XYZ file of C-alpha atoms in Angstrom:
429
model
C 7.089 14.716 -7.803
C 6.001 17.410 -5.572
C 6.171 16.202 -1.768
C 3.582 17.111 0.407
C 4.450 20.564 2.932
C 3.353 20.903 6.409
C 3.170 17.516 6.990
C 2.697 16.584 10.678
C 2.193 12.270 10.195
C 0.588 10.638 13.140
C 1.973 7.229 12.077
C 5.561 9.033 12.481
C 4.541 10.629 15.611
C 3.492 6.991 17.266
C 6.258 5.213 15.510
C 9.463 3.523 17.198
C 12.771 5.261 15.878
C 15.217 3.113 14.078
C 18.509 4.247 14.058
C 20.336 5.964 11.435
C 22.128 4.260 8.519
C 25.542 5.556 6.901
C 25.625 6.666 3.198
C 27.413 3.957 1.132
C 30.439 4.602 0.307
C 33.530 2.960 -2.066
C 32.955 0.013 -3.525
C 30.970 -3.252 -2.080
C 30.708 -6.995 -3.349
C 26.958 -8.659 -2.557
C 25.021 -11.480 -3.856
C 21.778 -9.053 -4.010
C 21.569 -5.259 -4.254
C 18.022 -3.633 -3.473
C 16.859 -0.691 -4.821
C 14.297 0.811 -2.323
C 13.812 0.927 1.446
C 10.091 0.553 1.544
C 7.619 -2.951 2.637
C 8.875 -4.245 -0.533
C 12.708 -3.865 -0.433
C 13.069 -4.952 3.391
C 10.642 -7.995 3.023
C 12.528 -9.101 0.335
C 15.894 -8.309 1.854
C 15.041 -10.296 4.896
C 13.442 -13.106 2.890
C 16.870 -13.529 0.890
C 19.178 -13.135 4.204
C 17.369 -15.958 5.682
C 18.158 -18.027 3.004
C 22.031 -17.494 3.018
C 22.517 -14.853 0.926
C 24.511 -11.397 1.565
C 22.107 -8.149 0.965
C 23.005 -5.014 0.426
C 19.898 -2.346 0.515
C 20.303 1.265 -1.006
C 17.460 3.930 -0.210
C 17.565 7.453 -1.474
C 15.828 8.903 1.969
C 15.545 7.219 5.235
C 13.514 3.412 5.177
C 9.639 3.617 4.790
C 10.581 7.466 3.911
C 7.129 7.371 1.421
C 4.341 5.072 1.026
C 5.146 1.837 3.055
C 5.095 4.507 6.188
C 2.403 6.921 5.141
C -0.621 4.548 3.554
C -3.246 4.051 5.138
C -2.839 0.865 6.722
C -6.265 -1.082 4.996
C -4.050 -4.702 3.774
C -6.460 -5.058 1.386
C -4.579 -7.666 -1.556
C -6.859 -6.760 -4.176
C -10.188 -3.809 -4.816
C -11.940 -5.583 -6.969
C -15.277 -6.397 -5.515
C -16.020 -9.647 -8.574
C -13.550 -12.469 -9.935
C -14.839 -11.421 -13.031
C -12.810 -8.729 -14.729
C -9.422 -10.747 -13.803
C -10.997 -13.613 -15.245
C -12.120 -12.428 -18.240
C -8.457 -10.932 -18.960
C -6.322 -14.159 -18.144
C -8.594 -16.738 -17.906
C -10.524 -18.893 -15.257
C -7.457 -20.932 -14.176
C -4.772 -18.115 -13.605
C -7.042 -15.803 -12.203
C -7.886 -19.204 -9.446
C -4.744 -19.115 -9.082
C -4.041 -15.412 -8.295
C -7.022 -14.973 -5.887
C -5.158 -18.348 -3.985
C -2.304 -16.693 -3.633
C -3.851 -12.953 -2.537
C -5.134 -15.124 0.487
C -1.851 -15.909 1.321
C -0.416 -12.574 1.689
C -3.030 -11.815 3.889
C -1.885 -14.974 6.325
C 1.558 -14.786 5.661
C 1.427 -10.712 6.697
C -0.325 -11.651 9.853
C 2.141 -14.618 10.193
C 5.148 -12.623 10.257
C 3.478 -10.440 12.875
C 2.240 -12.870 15.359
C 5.287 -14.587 14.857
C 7.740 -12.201 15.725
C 5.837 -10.507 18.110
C 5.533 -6.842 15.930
C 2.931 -4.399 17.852
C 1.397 -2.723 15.088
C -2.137 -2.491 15.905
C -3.643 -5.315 13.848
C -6.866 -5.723 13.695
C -9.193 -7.816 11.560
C -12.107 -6.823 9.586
C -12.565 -3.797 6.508
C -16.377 -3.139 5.458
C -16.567 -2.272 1.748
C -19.445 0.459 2.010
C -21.745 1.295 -0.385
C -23.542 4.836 -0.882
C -26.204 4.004 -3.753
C -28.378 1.461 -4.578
C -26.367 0.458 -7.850
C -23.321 0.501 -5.986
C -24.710 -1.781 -3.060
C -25.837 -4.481 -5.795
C -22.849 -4.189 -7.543
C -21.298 -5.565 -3.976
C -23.914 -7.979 -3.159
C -23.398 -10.054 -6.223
C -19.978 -9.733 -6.065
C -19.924 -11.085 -2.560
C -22.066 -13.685 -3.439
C -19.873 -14.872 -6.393
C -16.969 -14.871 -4.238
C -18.455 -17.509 -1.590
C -20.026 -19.344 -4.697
C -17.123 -19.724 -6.780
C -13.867 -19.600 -4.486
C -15.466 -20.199 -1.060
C -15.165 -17.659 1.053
C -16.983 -17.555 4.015
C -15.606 -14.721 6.399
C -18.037 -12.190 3.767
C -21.140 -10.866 5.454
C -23.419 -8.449 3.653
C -24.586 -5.918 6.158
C -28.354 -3.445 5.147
C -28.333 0.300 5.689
C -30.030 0.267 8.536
C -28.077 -2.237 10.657
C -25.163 -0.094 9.486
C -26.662 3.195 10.547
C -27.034 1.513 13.912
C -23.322 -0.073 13.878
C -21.676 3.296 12.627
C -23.256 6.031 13.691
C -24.441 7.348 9.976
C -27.169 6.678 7.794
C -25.052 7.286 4.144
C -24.510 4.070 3.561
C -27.118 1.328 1.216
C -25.320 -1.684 2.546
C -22.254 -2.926 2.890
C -19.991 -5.843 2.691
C -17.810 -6.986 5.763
C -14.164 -9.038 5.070
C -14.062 -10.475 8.494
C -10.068 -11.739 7.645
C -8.755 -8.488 6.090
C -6.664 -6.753 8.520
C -6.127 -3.126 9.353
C -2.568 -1.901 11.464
C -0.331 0.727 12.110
C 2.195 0.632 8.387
C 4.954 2.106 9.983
C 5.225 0.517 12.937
C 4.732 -3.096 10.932
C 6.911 -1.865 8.425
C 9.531 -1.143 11.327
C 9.499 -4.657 12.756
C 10.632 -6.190 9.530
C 13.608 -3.910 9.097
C 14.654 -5.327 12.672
C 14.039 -8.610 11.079
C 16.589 -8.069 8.270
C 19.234 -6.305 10.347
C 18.952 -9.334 12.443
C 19.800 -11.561 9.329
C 23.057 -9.314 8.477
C 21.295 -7.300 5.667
C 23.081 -4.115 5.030
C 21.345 -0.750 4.674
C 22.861 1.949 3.625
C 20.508 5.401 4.161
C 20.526 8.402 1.853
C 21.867 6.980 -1.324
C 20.781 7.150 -4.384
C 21.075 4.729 -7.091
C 21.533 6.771 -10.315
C 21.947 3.688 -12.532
C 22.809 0.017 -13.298
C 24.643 -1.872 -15.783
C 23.788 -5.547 -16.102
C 26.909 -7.287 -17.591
C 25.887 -11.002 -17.455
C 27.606 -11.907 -14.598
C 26.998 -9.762 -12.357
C 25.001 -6.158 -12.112
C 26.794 -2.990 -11.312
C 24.958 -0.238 -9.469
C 26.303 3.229 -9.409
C 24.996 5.749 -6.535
C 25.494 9.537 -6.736
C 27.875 9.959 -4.049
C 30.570 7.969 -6.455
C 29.892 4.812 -4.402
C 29.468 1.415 -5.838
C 28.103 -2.404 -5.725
C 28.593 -5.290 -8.001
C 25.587 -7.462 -7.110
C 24.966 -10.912 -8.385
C 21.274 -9.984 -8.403
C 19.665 -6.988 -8.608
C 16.013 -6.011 -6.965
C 14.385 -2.360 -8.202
C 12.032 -1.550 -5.258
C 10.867 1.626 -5.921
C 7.594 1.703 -6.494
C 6.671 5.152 -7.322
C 9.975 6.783 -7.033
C 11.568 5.272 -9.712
C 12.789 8.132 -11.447
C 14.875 7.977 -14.592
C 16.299 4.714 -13.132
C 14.352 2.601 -15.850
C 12.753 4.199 -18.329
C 11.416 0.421 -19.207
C 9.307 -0.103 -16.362
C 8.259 3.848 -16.319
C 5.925 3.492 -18.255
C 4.354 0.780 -16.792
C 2.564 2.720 -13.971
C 1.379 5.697 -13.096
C 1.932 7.862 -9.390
C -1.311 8.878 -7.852
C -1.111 11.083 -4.572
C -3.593 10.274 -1.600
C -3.955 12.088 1.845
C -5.654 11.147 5.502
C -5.875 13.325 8.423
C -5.990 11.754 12.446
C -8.128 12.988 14.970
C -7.561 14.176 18.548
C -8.030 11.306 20.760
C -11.900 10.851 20.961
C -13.673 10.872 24.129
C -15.110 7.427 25.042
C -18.948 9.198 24.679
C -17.679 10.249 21.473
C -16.846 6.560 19.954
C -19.874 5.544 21.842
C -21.673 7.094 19.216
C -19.786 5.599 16.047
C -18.019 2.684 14.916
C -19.581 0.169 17.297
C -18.041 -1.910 14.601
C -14.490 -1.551 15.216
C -13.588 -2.194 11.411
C -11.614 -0.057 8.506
C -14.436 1.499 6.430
C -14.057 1.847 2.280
C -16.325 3.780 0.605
C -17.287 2.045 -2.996
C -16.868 4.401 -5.589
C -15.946 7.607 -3.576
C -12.749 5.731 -2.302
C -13.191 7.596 1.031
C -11.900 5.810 3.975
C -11.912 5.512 7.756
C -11.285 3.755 10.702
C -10.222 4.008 14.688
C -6.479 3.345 15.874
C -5.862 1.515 19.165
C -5.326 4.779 21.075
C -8.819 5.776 19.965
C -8.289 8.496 17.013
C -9.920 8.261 13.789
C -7.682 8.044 10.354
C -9.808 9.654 7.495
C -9.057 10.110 4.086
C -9.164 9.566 0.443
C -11.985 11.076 -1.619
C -10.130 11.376 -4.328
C -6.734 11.100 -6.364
C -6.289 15.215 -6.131
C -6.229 16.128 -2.869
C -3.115 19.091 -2.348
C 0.124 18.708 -1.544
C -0.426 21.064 1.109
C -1.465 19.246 4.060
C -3.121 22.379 5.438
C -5.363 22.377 2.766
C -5.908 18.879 2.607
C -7.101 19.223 6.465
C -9.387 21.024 5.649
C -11.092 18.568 3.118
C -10.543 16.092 5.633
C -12.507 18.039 7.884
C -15.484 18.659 6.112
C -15.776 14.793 5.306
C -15.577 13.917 8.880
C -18.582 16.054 9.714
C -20.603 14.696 6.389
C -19.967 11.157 7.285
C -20.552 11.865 11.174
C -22.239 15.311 12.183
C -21.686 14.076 15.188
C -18.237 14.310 15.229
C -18.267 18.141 13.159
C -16.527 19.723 15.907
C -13.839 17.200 16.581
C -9.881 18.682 15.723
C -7.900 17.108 13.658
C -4.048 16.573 14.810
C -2.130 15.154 12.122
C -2.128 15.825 8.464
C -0.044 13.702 5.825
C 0.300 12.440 2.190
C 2.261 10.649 -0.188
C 2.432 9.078 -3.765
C 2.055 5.378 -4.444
C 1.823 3.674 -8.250
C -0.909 2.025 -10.329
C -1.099 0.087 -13.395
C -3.793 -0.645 -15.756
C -4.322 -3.946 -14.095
C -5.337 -1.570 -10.517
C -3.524 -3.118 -7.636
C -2.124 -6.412 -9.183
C 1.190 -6.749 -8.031
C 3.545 -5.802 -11.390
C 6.741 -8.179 -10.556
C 8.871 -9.832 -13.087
C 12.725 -10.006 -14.493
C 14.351 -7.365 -16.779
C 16.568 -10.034 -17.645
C 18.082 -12.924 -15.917
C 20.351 -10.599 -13.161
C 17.422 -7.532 -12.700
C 14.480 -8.483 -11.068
C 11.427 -5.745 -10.343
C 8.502 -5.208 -8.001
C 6.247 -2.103 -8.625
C 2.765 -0.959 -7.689
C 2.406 -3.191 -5.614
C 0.293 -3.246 -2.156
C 1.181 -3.734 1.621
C 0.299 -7.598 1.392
C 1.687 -8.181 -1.454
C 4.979 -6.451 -1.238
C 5.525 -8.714 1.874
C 4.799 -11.801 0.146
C 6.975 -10.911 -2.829
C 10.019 -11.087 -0.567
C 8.841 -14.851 -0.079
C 8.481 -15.469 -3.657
C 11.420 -13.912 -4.741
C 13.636 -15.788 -2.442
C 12.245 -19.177 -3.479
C 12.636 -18.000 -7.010
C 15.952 -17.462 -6.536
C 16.907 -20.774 -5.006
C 15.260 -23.419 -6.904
C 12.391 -21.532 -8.999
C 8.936 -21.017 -8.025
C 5.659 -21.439 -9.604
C 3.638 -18.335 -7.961
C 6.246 -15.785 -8.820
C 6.423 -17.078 -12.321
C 2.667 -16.873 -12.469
C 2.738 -13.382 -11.485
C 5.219 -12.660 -13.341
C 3.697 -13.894 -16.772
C 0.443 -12.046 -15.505
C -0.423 -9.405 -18.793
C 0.256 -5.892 -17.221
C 0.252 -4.344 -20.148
C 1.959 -0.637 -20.012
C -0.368 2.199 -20.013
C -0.997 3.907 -23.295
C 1.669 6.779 -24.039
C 2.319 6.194 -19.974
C 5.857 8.033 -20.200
C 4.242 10.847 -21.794
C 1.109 10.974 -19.593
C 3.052 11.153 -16.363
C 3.773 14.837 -16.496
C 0.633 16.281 -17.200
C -1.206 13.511 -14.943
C 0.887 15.362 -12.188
C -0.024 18.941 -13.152
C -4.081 18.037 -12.951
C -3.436 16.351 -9.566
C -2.128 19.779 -8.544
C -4.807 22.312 -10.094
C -7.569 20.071 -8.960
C -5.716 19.291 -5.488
C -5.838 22.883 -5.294
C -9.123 24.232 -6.806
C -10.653 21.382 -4.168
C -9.305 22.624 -1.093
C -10.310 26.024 -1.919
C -13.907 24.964 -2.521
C -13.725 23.623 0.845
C -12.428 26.570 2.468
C -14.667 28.922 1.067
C -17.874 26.682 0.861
């Protein structure tokens, strides 16, 4: 997958620098080997070091190298704006029991950060805007089935015009408000819980690459392409959407999609003055274009769309023209930082694919921010005396996405030629 070029990340820019980890080298005995230095691998490597056991974690870069240090920081567990569509595909009581459970990841996220003291910038509250009429009811009822049917009561439906009054623009039909979904900095949260692990003994080893595995009952053997190698009781693949060749089994099970956000110069105090009196992550329904204001008073915009280049250059200037659509107000503000990156999907959206390859090789793909920190939870109760919510999750129907192997290629190709034919619109238009 092509990585995005002149990339300038404010998230990196604001971030505290870990150190360095060695390349692994000869040959190493664990009790779990993780694949993948992102939310995922680290939660779950701290997780299982706090319960006794020795972790070893491989990445192929440097830890939160991709997505868990580039996304866009919304912790959102789940898009879907109804109970309806899960429910219809598993039925009533699993679905229950997988909207239960997306609460907690939202809890146990902010529990790990208020409990260890981790200064990312959280902040409660994402508005799920709507820009049509269709769209807005679409919302409404959803909102209104969620406090009906599972009892939620931090949703508030908000009109266009108290919006326009609240924001600063007059785009939106209405919105809904998740008072207890948070916002934060990803790097900086993602960060704290590497500290965590390191403090539990976990050992990461930094630019290696895991270029296959043999399970052989007993124990798993992972082979990296410097020669190194681990024999692992257990063995984690973390890789969301870098997973390569390493299993052409759960390839096929997702697909990488490329998104891209822009900062802002610091704003003027005037200049907020005159949007986001509701200090909340924005989502656009539909359009998928987001926004909201960091702690040191820039605004992080983004999405649009899937195809935005790999060129961040380009995709600045995309970014730009949004920001003055959404906010003429702001037209002539610069943006300062420019970044990208791929994450996964499967045909269930952003249900958490987890499960066992067999009894040794466990998995966790496309999978989001709350969720990836939860699975390290899960997994490590799993492990020790078997747990009903990562079974559930497990046995959740995921199915793979037709002819996904084959699809991946050319699903690439159109993000560039679109990417590209977008950006040049923008330029030119």
């Amino acid at each position: 997958m092509k990585e995005p070029t002149n990339m300038n990340s404010y998230y990196e820019a604001t971030a505290i620098e870990l150190p360095q980890f060695d390349a692994l080298q000869g040959t190493h005995d664990t009790d779990i080997c993780i694949i993948g230095g992102g939310t995922t691998g680290v939660s779950a490597a701290w997780n299982l070091a706090k319960a006794g056991m020795k972790v070893i974690l491989l990445e192929t870069n440097r830890l939160f190298w991709a997505a868990s240090g580039r996304n866009a920081g919304y912790m959102i567990p789940s898009m879907d704006h109804s109970p309806e569509d899960l429910e219809a595909r598993v039925g009533k009581p699993v679905a229950r029991e997988f909207w239960a459970l997306s609460e907690q990841t939202v809890e146990y996220m902010k529990s790990i950060i208020t409990g260890n003291n981790i200064d990312c910038g959280l902040q409660n509250g994402i508005l799920f805007a709507a820009t049509t009429a269709r769209q807005g009811m679409a919302i409404r009822e959803g909102a209104k089935r969620w406090q009906d049917q599972y009892k939620l009561d931090y949703m508030e439906i908000l009109d266009g015009d108290e919006l326009a009054q609240q924001l600063g623009t007059d785009i939106y039909y209405c919105g809904v408000l998740n008072h207890s979904t948070p916002t934060l900095h990803p790097l900086l949260y993602s960060q704290g819980l590497a500290r965590l692990a390191i403090s539990e003994g976990v050992e990461v080893f930094e630019n290696t690459h895991a270029t296959g595995f043999e399970d052989l009952g007993k124990h798993v053997v992972i082979r990296t392409g410097a020669g190194g190698e681990v024999t692992a009781r257990k063995l984690l693949l973390a890789t969301n959407a870098y997973l390569g060749k390493l299993e052409p089994k759960l390839a096929g099970r997702f697909l990488p999609a490329y998104s891209a956000m822009a900062a802002t110069e610091v704003l003027a105090p005037e200049q907020i003055s005159q949007v986001m009196k509701l200090n909340c992550g924005v989502l656009e329904v539909g359009l998928g274009r987001f926004y909201r204001l960091t702690h040191d008073r820039r605004l992080i915009i983004g999405g649009g769309n899937l195809f935005t280049s790999r060129d961040c250059d380009k995709s600045s200037i995309v970014h730009k023209k949004m920001l003055g659509d959404i906010f003429p107000q702001l037209k002539d503000v610069n943006l300062e930082y420019s970044w990208g990156g791929w994450f996964g999907f499967t045909s269930a959206g952003d249900a958490p694919d987890i499960g066992k390859l067999s009894a040794n090789v466990h998995y966790a793909q496309a999978i989001p921010v709350t969720w990836a920190s939860f699975h390290g939870h899960l997994l490590s109760e799993e492990l020790e005396r078997g747990s009903r919510s990562y079974q559930l999750l497990a046995d959740m129907d995921i199915k793979g996405l037709p002819f996904g192997n084959l699809l991946r290629l050319p699903y690439q190709v159109l993000n560039e030629i679109v990417g590209s034919a977008k950006a040049m619109i923008h330029r030119n238009g």
